[in-house]
Amino acid sequence: MLMQRKRLVAGLAAAAFGVAVGPIMASDTNGDSPLGDSPIRLLIPFGPGGGSDMTARVLTATAPEFCGPRIDVVSMSGAAGLEAVNHVMNAESDGHTLLVTDYGPIVTSGYVDDVEWSHDDWDPVMLFTEWLPTVYTRADHEIDSIEDWVEQLEAEPNSVTFAHAAPLGIVHLPLILFEMETGLENRHIPTSGGGETRSMVMGGHVDLGMTLPASIASEVEEGTLKALGTFADERADVLPDVPTFKEAGYDVSLPAWLMIFAKEDVPQETKEFLQDCFMEALATPTAESMSERTNAGIDPRGMEASADLYHNTVEMVGSILREIGEID
């Protein structure tokens, strides 16, 4: 079984990756938009202060000029993110209500929660970026490296408190896989989101947390937080001095992604228009500057590439959940 788990972990890299803001008025040059004048609403199934929020703001600041209507971003984190997902699923199929999410609320929840939709009911419109889940702690914590963490758990199992949001999501599954790989045990502390996790770590209420590089890059640079390691094949551009777990000798790599989704029954021409205008907006100097300033690492991909990645992730997450006994 251990060898099966190691083979599963080793294969993951090949398969994968909220608060409302004020409206931004559309340019008068887009009267030919097929979306009309009604705003586009991007629903985020997470609380404020995380990477999804920062990344979506780049789009709202630039896309109205190309898409036509204004764009509103709305955080809706209730029911572990399913409130936002179900809200989009129940909205009109006109392309005005879209979902911005990582794989947790849409892929994992499609397996483990009692939902009235399937994975095939969603179509990616565009991928924003790939993310690299990263373990971190406060700057003055005695755990200073992956090796320190492992040594403490080997000496005293379950002695390290580890805060994370999104059970079985992008900041939880890597930890589960690391524990499977090593046989180590942490004391898991669930949180409502990345903001609460960071507050608990910085306040000394927990030892470690997991987040995405963009969310802590500034604090790491300022010296208030330190990152221990990243669950990816390569180091994060915004945290170039932080090793990967593979570099430390642990064969665990589980990148994530952030995508915009529409319901499958939204007209294809509408989805293609949204793809094109979003991609055009993110290619502007303004978007590139905002991405760099916020460490968002935006590297957009279109519908076809996004769909391939999405369906690979559906298969990969299903394999993990079966391996750990969450689903049959």
GROMACS .gro file of C-alpha atoms in nm:
model
  328
    1MET     CA    1   0.000   0.000   0.000
    2LEU     CA    2   0.283   0.241   0.083
    3MET     CA    3   0.442   0.184  -0.257
    4GLN     CA    4   0.104   0.240  -0.423
    5ARG     CA    5   0.069   0.566  -0.237
    6LYS     CA    6   0.418   0.676  -0.338
    7ARG     CA    7   0.343   0.600  -0.703
    8LEU     CA    8   0.020   0.797  -0.673
    9VAL     CA    9   0.196   1.095  -0.519
   10ALA     CA   10   0.474   1.084  -0.777
   11GLY     CA   11   0.221   1.099  -1.061
   12LEU     CA   12   0.033   1.402  -0.941
   13ALA     CA   13   0.253   1.667  -1.098
   14ALA     CA   14   0.185   1.531  -1.443
   15ALA     CA   15  -0.191   1.568  -1.393
   16ALA     CA   16  -0.212   1.913  -1.229
   17PHE     CA   17  -0.248   2.307  -1.043
   18GLY     CA   18  -1.367   3.782  -0.153
   19VAL     CA   19  -1.500   4.081  -0.080
   20ALA     CA   20  -1.714   4.282  -0.315
   21VAL     CA   21  -1.535   4.557  -0.504
   22GLY     CA   22  -1.685   4.863  -0.655
   23PRO     CA   23  -1.806   4.856  -1.013
   24ILE     CA   24  -1.581   4.970  -1.292
   25MET     CA   25  -1.755   5.140  -1.579
   26ALA     CA   26  -1.731   5.001  -1.927
   27SER     CA   27  -1.571   5.182  -2.213
   28ASP     CA   28  -1.801   5.350  -2.464
   29THR     CA   29  -1.612   5.175  -2.743
   30ASN     CA   30  -1.774   4.837  -2.678
   31GLY     CA   31  -2.126   4.887  -2.800
   32ASP     CA   32  -2.097   4.563  -2.999
   33SER     CA   33  -2.070   4.348  -2.689
   34PRO     CA   34  -2.317   4.054  -2.708
   35LEU     CA   35  -2.360   4.079  -2.331
   36GLY     CA   36  -2.558   4.402  -2.335
   37ASP     CA   37  -2.543   4.645  -2.044
   38SER     CA   38  -2.602   4.414  -1.748
   39PRO     CA   39  -2.290   4.368  -1.534
   40ILE     CA   40  -2.079   4.056  -1.533
   41ARG     CA   41  -2.058   3.910  -1.181
   42LEU     CA   42  -1.755   3.705  -1.083
   43LEU     CA   43  -1.839   3.500  -0.774
   44ILE     CA   44  -1.553   3.386  -0.552
   45PRO     CA   45  -1.630   3.101  -0.308
   46PHE     CA   46  -1.378   3.226  -0.050
   47GLY     CA   47  -1.340   3.498   0.209
   48PRO     CA   48  -1.149   3.823   0.153
   49GLY     CA   49  -0.775   3.868   0.139
   50GLY     CA   50  -0.673   3.559  -0.055
   51GLY     CA   51  -0.510   3.503  -0.391
   52SER     CA   52  -0.842   3.463  -0.573
   53ASP     CA   53  -0.954   3.805  -0.456
   54MET     CA   54  -0.632   3.978  -0.560
   55THR     CA   55  -0.623   3.808  -0.899
   56ALA     CA   56  -0.987   3.882  -0.984
   57ARG     CA   57  -0.932   4.249  -0.909
   58VAL     CA   58  -0.680   4.265  -1.192
   59LEU     CA   59  -0.951   4.156  -1.433
   60THR     CA   60  -1.216   4.393  -1.301
   61ALA     CA   61  -0.976   4.684  -1.346
   62THR     CA   62  -0.904   4.607  -1.711
   63ALA     CA   63  -1.172   4.391  -1.875
   64PRO     CA   64  -1.470   4.631  -1.903
   65GLU     CA   65  -1.292   4.819  -2.180
   66PHE     CA   66  -1.288   4.500  -2.387
   67CYS     CA   67  -1.597   4.314  -2.268
   68GLY     CA   68  -1.853   4.597  -2.260
   69PRO     CA   69  -2.045   4.582  -1.931
   70ARG     CA   70  -1.893   4.659  -1.595
   71ILE     CA   71  -1.756   4.371  -1.388
   72ASP     CA   72  -1.836   4.315  -1.021
   73VAL     CA   73  -1.647   4.076  -0.795
   74VAL     CA   74  -1.845   3.921  -0.510
   75SER     CA   75  -1.711   3.704  -0.230
   76MET     CA   76  -1.956   3.434  -0.120
   77SER     CA   77  -1.782   3.191   0.113
   78GLY     CA   78  -2.084   3.029   0.280
   79ALA     CA   79  -2.128   2.651   0.298
   80ALA     CA   80  -1.755   2.598   0.245
   81GLY     CA   81  -1.779   2.772  -0.093
   82LEU     CA   82  -2.082   2.584  -0.221
   83GLU     CA   83  -2.305   2.888  -0.175
   84ALA     CA   84  -2.119   3.064  -0.455
   85VAL     CA   85  -2.097   2.753  -0.673
   86ASN     CA   86  -2.468   2.681  -0.642
   87HIS     CA   87  -2.556   3.046  -0.696
   88VAL     CA   88  -2.378   3.041  -1.032
   89MET     CA   89  -2.535   2.707  -1.124
   90ASN     CA   90  -2.883   2.845  -1.052
   91ALA     CA   91  -2.827   3.173  -1.239
   92GLU     CA   92  -2.944   3.247  -1.592
   93SER     CA   93  -2.729   3.083  -1.859
   94ASP     CA   94  -2.641   3.413  -2.023
   95GLY     CA   95  -2.272   3.452  -1.929
   96HIS     CA   96  -2.334   3.730  -1.678
   97THR     CA   97  -2.273   3.516  -1.369
   98LEU     CA   98  -1.942   3.331  -1.359
   99LEU     CA   99  -1.741   3.139  -1.101
  100VAL     CA  100  -1.377   3.212  -1.013
  101THR     CA  101  -1.232   2.922  -0.819
  102ASP     CA  102  -0.958   2.671  -0.763
  103TYR     CA  103  -1.034   2.300  -0.778
  104GLY     CA  104  -1.161   2.263  -0.420
  105PRO     CA  105  -1.518   2.398  -0.440
  106ILE     CA  106  -1.586   2.257  -0.784
  107VAL     CA  107  -1.380   1.939  -0.829
  108THR     CA  108  -1.346   1.808  -0.473
  109SER     CA  109  -1.698   1.911  -0.376
  110GLY     CA  110  -1.833   1.741  -0.686
  111TYR     CA  111  -1.708   1.415  -0.535
  112VAL     CA  112  -1.764   1.448  -0.161
  113ASP     CA  113  -2.067   1.677  -0.122
  114ASP     CA  114  -2.432   1.623  -0.200
  115VAL     CA  115  -2.463   1.855  -0.499
  116GLU     CA  116  -2.716   1.873  -0.780
  117TRP     CA  117  -2.458   1.919  -1.053
  118SER     CA  118  -2.175   1.714  -1.199
  119HIS     CA  119  -1.825   1.800  -1.314
  120ASP     CA  120  -1.950   1.795  -1.674
  121ASP     CA  121  -2.193   2.080  -1.597
  122TRP     CA  122  -1.902   2.327  -1.590
  123ASP     CA  123  -1.689   2.468  -1.870
  124PRO     CA  124  -1.369   2.664  -1.810
  125VAL     CA  125  -1.368   3.003  -1.981
  126MET     CA  126  -1.009   3.089  -1.898
  127LEU     CA  127  -0.726   3.001  -1.663
  128PHE     CA  128  -0.574   3.285  -1.463
  129THR     CA  129  -0.269   3.113  -1.323
  130GLU     CA  130  -0.124   2.804  -1.162
  131TRP     CA  131  -0.053   2.816  -0.789
  132LEU     CA  132   0.200   2.637  -0.572
  133PRO     CA  133   0.076   2.550  -0.220
  134THR     CA  134   0.335   2.667   0.033
  135VAL     CA  135   0.390   2.587   0.401
  136TYR     CA  136   0.480   2.885   0.619
  137THR     CA  137   0.513   3.005   0.977
  138ARG     CA  138   0.593   3.324   1.167
  139ALA     CA  139   0.947   3.452   1.139
  140ASP     CA  140   1.046   3.378   1.499
  141HIS     CA  141   0.910   3.023   1.515
  142GLU     CA  142   1.155   2.751   1.615
  143ILE     CA  143   1.066   2.548   1.306
  144ASP     CA  144   1.294   2.696   1.045
  145SER     CA  145   1.286   2.439   0.765
  146ILE     CA  146   1.114   2.129   0.631
  147GLU     CA  147   1.377   1.924   0.811
  148ASP     CA  148   1.299   2.093   1.146
  149TRP     CA  149   0.930   2.018   1.099
  150VAL     CA  150   0.995   1.653   1.022
  151GLU     CA  151   1.234   1.614   1.318
  152GLN     CA  152   0.981   1.757   1.561
  153LEU     CA  153   0.704   1.527   1.439
  154GLU     CA  154   0.934   1.225   1.448
  155ALA     CA  155   1.024   1.307   1.808
  156GLU     CA  156   0.667   1.386   1.913
  157PRO     CA  157   0.388   1.286   1.671
  158ASN     CA  158   0.089   1.518   1.644
  159SER     CA  159   0.277   1.794   1.827
  160VAL     CA  160   0.261   2.053   1.547
  161THR     CA  161  -0.061   2.248   1.490
  162PHE     CA  162  -0.128   2.311   1.121
  163ALA     CA  163  -0.399   2.555   1.015
  164HIS     CA  164  -0.560   2.537   0.674
  165ALA     CA  165  -0.883   2.628   0.501
  166ALA     CA  166  -1.079   2.431   0.242
  167PRO     CA  167  -1.089   2.071   0.367
  168LEU     CA  168  -0.969   1.838   0.090
  169GLY     CA  169  -0.887   2.146  -0.118
  170ILE     CA  170  -0.568   2.299  -0.250
  171VAL     CA  171  -0.420   2.385   0.091
  172HIS     CA  172  -0.523   2.059   0.256
  173LEU     CA  173  -0.467   1.776   0.008
  174PRO     CA  174  -0.092   1.848  -0.020
  175LEU     CA  175  -0.061   1.811   0.358
  176ILE     CA  176  -0.254   1.483   0.348
  177LEU     CA  177  -0.025   1.353   0.074
  178PHE     CA  178   0.285   1.461   0.267
  179GLU     CA  179   0.160   1.272   0.572
  180MET     CA  180   0.091   0.968   0.353
  181GLU     CA  181   0.441   0.987   0.208
  182THR     CA  182   0.615   1.022   0.544
  183GLY     CA  183   0.384   0.856   0.795
  184LEU     CA  184   0.397   1.174   1.006
  185GLU     CA  185   0.098   1.324   1.184
  186ASN     CA  186   0.010   1.691   1.243
  187ARG     CA  187  -0.279   1.834   1.441
  188HIS     CA  188  -0.506   1.987   1.177
  189ILE     CA  189  -0.683   2.315   1.260
  190PRO     CA  190  -0.952   2.414   1.004
  191THR     CA  191  -1.004   2.782   0.926
  192SER     CA  192  -1.250   2.987   0.723
  193GLY     CA  193  -0.992   3.102   0.469
  194GLY     CA  194  -0.642   3.224   0.398
  195GLY     CA  195  -0.688   3.546   0.595
  196GLU     CA  196  -0.783   3.365   0.915
  197THR     CA  197  -0.503   3.113   0.868
  198ARG     CA  198  -0.248   3.392   0.837
  199SER     CA  199  -0.385   3.572   1.143
  200MET     CA  200  -0.363   3.252   1.351
  201VAL     CA  201  -0.006   3.187   1.239
  202MET     CA  202   0.110   3.544   1.297
  203GLY     CA  203  -0.066   3.557   1.634
  204GLY     CA  204   0.111   3.243   1.756
  205HIS     CA  205  -0.212   3.044   1.790
  206VAL     CA  206  -0.087   2.769   1.555
  207ASP     CA  207   0.254   2.656   1.438
  208LEU     CA  208   0.218   2.627   1.061
  209GLY     CA  209  -0.017   2.722   0.781
  210MET     CA  210  -0.056   2.655   0.411
  211THR     CA  211  -0.129   2.919   0.152
  212LEU     CA  212  -0.031   3.037  -0.195
  213PRO     CA  213   0.290   3.228  -0.262
  214ALA     CA  214   0.121   3.553  -0.368
  215SER     CA  215  -0.063   3.573  -0.036
  216ILE     CA  216   0.253   3.581   0.177
  217ALA     CA  217   0.528   3.707  -0.055
  218SER     CA  218   0.522   4.058   0.093
  219GLU     CA  219   0.534   3.932   0.453
  220VAL     CA  220   0.820   3.695   0.369
  221GLU     CA  221   1.013   3.980   0.208
  222GLU     CA  222   0.945   4.203   0.510
  223GLY     CA  223   1.059   3.932   0.749
  224THR     CA  224   0.735   3.882   0.941
  225LEU     CA  225   0.671   3.535   0.797
  226LYS     CA  226   0.896   3.262   0.663
  227ALA     CA  227   0.810   3.001   0.404
  228LEU     CA  228   0.937   2.647   0.460
  229GLY     CA  229   0.862   2.470   0.134
  230THR     CA  230   0.646   2.449  -0.175
  231PHE     CA  231   0.453   2.148  -0.307
  232ALA     CA  232   0.561   2.179  -0.670
  233ASP     CA  233   0.821   2.061  -0.917
  234GLU     CA  234   0.987   2.403  -0.934
  235ARG     CA  235   1.024   2.695  -0.695
  236ALA     CA  236   0.774   2.980  -0.700
  237ASP     CA  237   0.892   3.287  -0.889
  238VAL     CA  238   0.783   3.517  -0.605
  239LEU     CA  239   0.957   3.299  -0.342
  240PRO     CA  240   1.278   3.201  -0.523
  241ASP     CA  241   1.469   3.116  -0.203
  242VAL     CA  242   1.205   2.869  -0.079
  243PRO     CA  243   1.281   2.505  -0.167
  244THR     CA  244   1.032   2.256  -0.301
  245PHE     CA  245   0.949   1.946  -0.101
  246LYS     CA  246   1.104   1.743  -0.380
  247GLU     CA  247   1.432   1.923  -0.320
  248ALA     CA  248   1.407   1.819   0.044
  249GLY     CA  249   1.361   1.456  -0.060
  250TYR     CA  250   0.983   1.420  -0.039
  251ASP     CA  251   0.811   1.317  -0.361
  252VAL     CA  252   0.500   1.528  -0.319
  253SER     CA  253   0.399   1.784  -0.582
  254LEU     CA  254   0.045   1.914  -0.609
  255PRO     CA  255   0.008   2.245  -0.796
  256ALA     CA  256  -0.330   2.412  -0.821
  257TRP     CA  257  -0.501   2.648  -1.061
  258LEU     CA  258  -0.740   2.943  -1.061
  259MET     CA  259  -0.999   2.941  -1.341
  260ILE     CA  260  -1.311   3.123  -1.453
  261PHE     CA  261  -1.603   2.885  -1.511
  262ALA     CA  262  -1.935   2.920  -1.687
  263LYS     CA  263  -2.219   2.672  -1.684
  264GLU     CA  264  -2.198   2.422  -1.964
  265ASP     CA  265  -2.526   2.544  -2.116
  266VAL     CA  266  -2.411   2.905  -2.161
  267PRO     CA  267  -2.403   2.959  -2.540
  268GLN     CA  268  -2.066   2.870  -2.689
  269GLU     CA  269  -2.036   3.204  -2.868
  270THR     CA  270  -2.084   3.383  -2.535
  271LYS     CA  271  -1.813   3.176  -2.368
  272GLU     CA  272  -1.579   3.242  -2.659
  273PHE     CA  273  -1.648   3.616  -2.640
  274LEU     CA  274  -1.573   3.616  -2.267
  275GLN     CA  275  -1.254   3.420  -2.324
  276ASP     CA  276  -1.136   3.663  -2.589
  277CYS     CA  277  -1.214   3.983  -2.404
  278PHE     CA  278  -1.067   3.852  -2.075
  279MET     CA  279  -0.750   3.737  -2.246
  280GLU     CA  280  -0.718   4.070  -2.427
  281ALA     CA  281  -0.762   4.257  -2.100
  282LEU     CA  282  -0.497   4.053  -1.921
  283ALA     CA  283  -0.248   4.122  -2.199
  284THR     CA  284  -0.256   4.496  -2.135
  285PRO     CA  285   0.033   4.679  -1.963
  286THR     CA  286  -0.206   4.775  -1.682
  287ALA     CA  287  -0.291   4.412  -1.609
  288GLU     CA  288   0.071   4.303  -1.630
  289SER     CA  289   0.173   4.582  -1.391
  290MET     CA  290  -0.103   4.493  -1.143
  291SER     CA  291  -0.011   4.124  -1.161
  292GLU     CA  292   0.351   4.204  -1.084
  293ARG     CA  293   0.263   4.447  -0.805
  294THR     CA  294   0.034   4.197  -0.631
  295ASN     CA  295   0.253   3.891  -0.700
  296ALA     CA  296  -0.048   3.733  -0.872
  297GLY     CA  297   0.166   3.561  -1.135
  298ILE     CA  298  -0.107   3.579  -1.397
  299ASP     CA  299  -0.030   3.355  -1.695
  300PRO     CA  300  -0.364   3.314  -1.876
  301ARG     CA  301  -0.466   3.024  -2.097
  302GLY     CA  302  -0.772   2.988  -2.315
  303MET     CA  303  -1.069   2.754  -2.307
  304GLU     CA  304  -0.913   2.452  -2.475
  305ALA     CA  305  -0.600   2.435  -2.259
  306SER     CA  306  -0.805   2.512  -1.948
  307ALA     CA  307  -1.053   2.234  -2.025
  308ASP     CA  308  -0.771   1.980  -2.060
  309LEU     CA  309  -0.627   2.084  -1.724
  310TYR     CA  310  -0.969   2.084  -1.559
  311HIS     CA  311  -1.058   1.733  -1.671
  312ASN     CA  312  -0.713   1.602  -1.577
  313THR     CA  313  -0.763   1.750  -1.230
  314VAL     CA  314  -1.106   1.588  -1.198
  315GLU     CA  315  -0.942   1.251  -1.266
  316MET     CA  316  -0.643   1.322  -1.039
  317VAL     CA  317  -0.847   1.441  -0.740
  318GLY     CA  318  -1.081   1.144  -0.777
  319SER     CA  319  -0.780   0.911  -0.757
  320ILE     CA  320  -0.653   1.079  -0.441
  321LEU     CA  321  -0.991   1.074  -0.271
  322ARG     CA  322  -1.033   0.705  -0.344
  323GLU     CA  323  -0.683   0.634  -0.215
  324ILE     CA  324  -0.750   0.804   0.118
  325GLY     CA  325  -1.094   0.644   0.153
  326GLU     CA  326  -1.308   0.958   0.108
  327ILE     CA  327  -1.502   0.808  -0.183
  328ASP     CA  328  -1.555   0.460  -0.321
   0.00000   0.00000   0.00000
